[in-house]
C-alpha cells in the first residue's frame, strides 16, 4: 500500500469534470518528510504530482469500454483510454505550475485535485522526461476537454 507524502489544501471541495484553470492550491508535505526533500525544487516551473482519487469508491471502477463522460457523442473506448477515477488503482497524475514554497507548503496553480486529496508522489518536472516525438490522439479528447482549463465560473 502506498503511503501519502502530502495532502492537497484547496478551496475546491467538489469533484468536477471541467473548470480547473487558475485554481490555486497548496500541496502540504507531511511532517514525517524532511524539509530537505524540497531543496532545489523552487528552481522548477512545474511539478509532476501523483495523487489518489480519495472521494472515489472501489464500486466506481469500470473495466471495459464505455463512452467518455457517459456521452454517446464520444466513441466507446476502453478503461485505459480514459483519465478518470474508474481505473483499478484510482490514481491520477497532474502537472501543476509551482508558484512558491513556504516551509512544507508548495503553492501551485492548475492542480486538478480537491481539498484533502492524498498526494502519493511529487517530483520536479523535467521536460526531458516528457514524451519524445510527435504526440498524437483522436479528436474526441480535445472536444471533450474544451473547458477543462477554463477558469472556474465563480472566478470569471
mmCIF file with all atom_site columns, N, CA and C in Angstrom, residues 15 20 34 69 130 132 138:
data_model
loop_
_atom_site.group_PDB
_atom_site.id
_atom_site.type_symbol
_atom_site.label_atom_id
_atom_site.label_alt_id
_atom_site.label_comp_id
_atom_site.label_asym_id
_atom_site.label_entity_id
_atom_site.label_seq_id
_atom_site.pdbx_PDB_ins_code
_atom_site.Cartn_x
_atom_site.Cartn_y
_atom_site.Cartn_z
_atom_site.occupancy
_atom_site.B_iso_or_equiv
_atom_site.pdbx_formal_charge
_atom_site.auth_seq_id
_atom_site.auth_comp_id
_atom_site.auth_asym_id
_atom_site.auth_atom_id
_atom_site.pdbx_PDB_model_num
ATOM 1  N N  . UNK A 1 15  ? -15.636 17.524 -6.709  1.00 0.00 ? 15  UNK A N  1
ATOM 2  C CA . UNK A 1 15  ? -15.074 16.965 -7.925  1.00 0.00 ? 15  UNK A CA 1
ATOM 3  C C  . UNK A 1 15  ? -15.813 17.555 -9.118  1.00 0.00 ? 15  UNK A C  1
ATOM 4  N N  . UNK A 1 20  ? -10.857 23.860 -14.241 1.00 0.00 ? 20  UNK A N  1
ATOM 5  C CA . UNK A 1 20  ? -9.722  23.756 -13.326 1.00 0.00 ? 20  UNK A CA 1
ATOM 6  C C  . UNK A 1 20  ? -8.675  24.830 -13.573 1.00 0.00 ? 20  UNK A C  1
ATOM 7  N N  . UNK A 1 34  ? 11.302  15.128 5.624   1.00 0.00 ? 34  UNK A N  1
ATOM 8  C CA . UNK A 1 34  ? 12.247  16.201 5.950   1.00 0.00 ? 34  UNK A CA 1
ATOM 9  C C  . UNK A 1 34  ? 12.121  17.374 4.973   1.00 0.00 ? 34  UNK A C  1
ATOM 10 N N  . UNK A 1 69  ? -17.370 10.327 -20.284 1.00 0.00 ? 69  UNK A N  1
ATOM 11 C CA . UNK A 1 69  ? -18.386 11.122 -19.578 1.00 0.00 ? 69  UNK A CA 1
ATOM 12 C C  . UNK A 1 69  ? -19.794 10.586 -19.825 1.00 0.00 ? 69  UNK A C  1
ATOM 13 N N  . UNK A 1 130 ? 9.468   14.184 -20.564 1.00 0.00 ? 130 UNK A N  1
ATOM 14 C CA . UNK A 1 130 ? 8.164   14.199 -21.206 1.00 0.00 ? 130 UNK A CA 1
ATOM 15 C C  . UNK A 1 130 ? 8.181   13.339 -22.458 1.00 0.00 ? 130 UNK A C  1
ATOM 16 N N  . UNK A 1 132 ? 8.633   11.871 -26.057 1.00 0.00 ? 132 UNK A N  1
ATOM 17 C CA . UNK A 1 132 ? 9.565   12.091 -27.156 1.00 0.00 ? 132 UNK A CA 1
ATOM 18 C C  . UNK A 1 132 ? 8.800   11.921 -28.459 1.00 0.00 ? 132 UNK A C  1
ATOM 19 N N  . UNK A 1 138 ? -6.812  10.964 -30.929 1.00 0.00 ? 138 UNK A N  1
ATOM 20 C CA . UNK A 1 138 ? -8.027  11.231 -31.698 1.00 0.00 ? 138 UNK A CA 1
ATOM 21 C C  . UNK A 1 138 ? -8.589  12.605 -31.334 1.00 0.00 ? 138 UNK A C  1
#
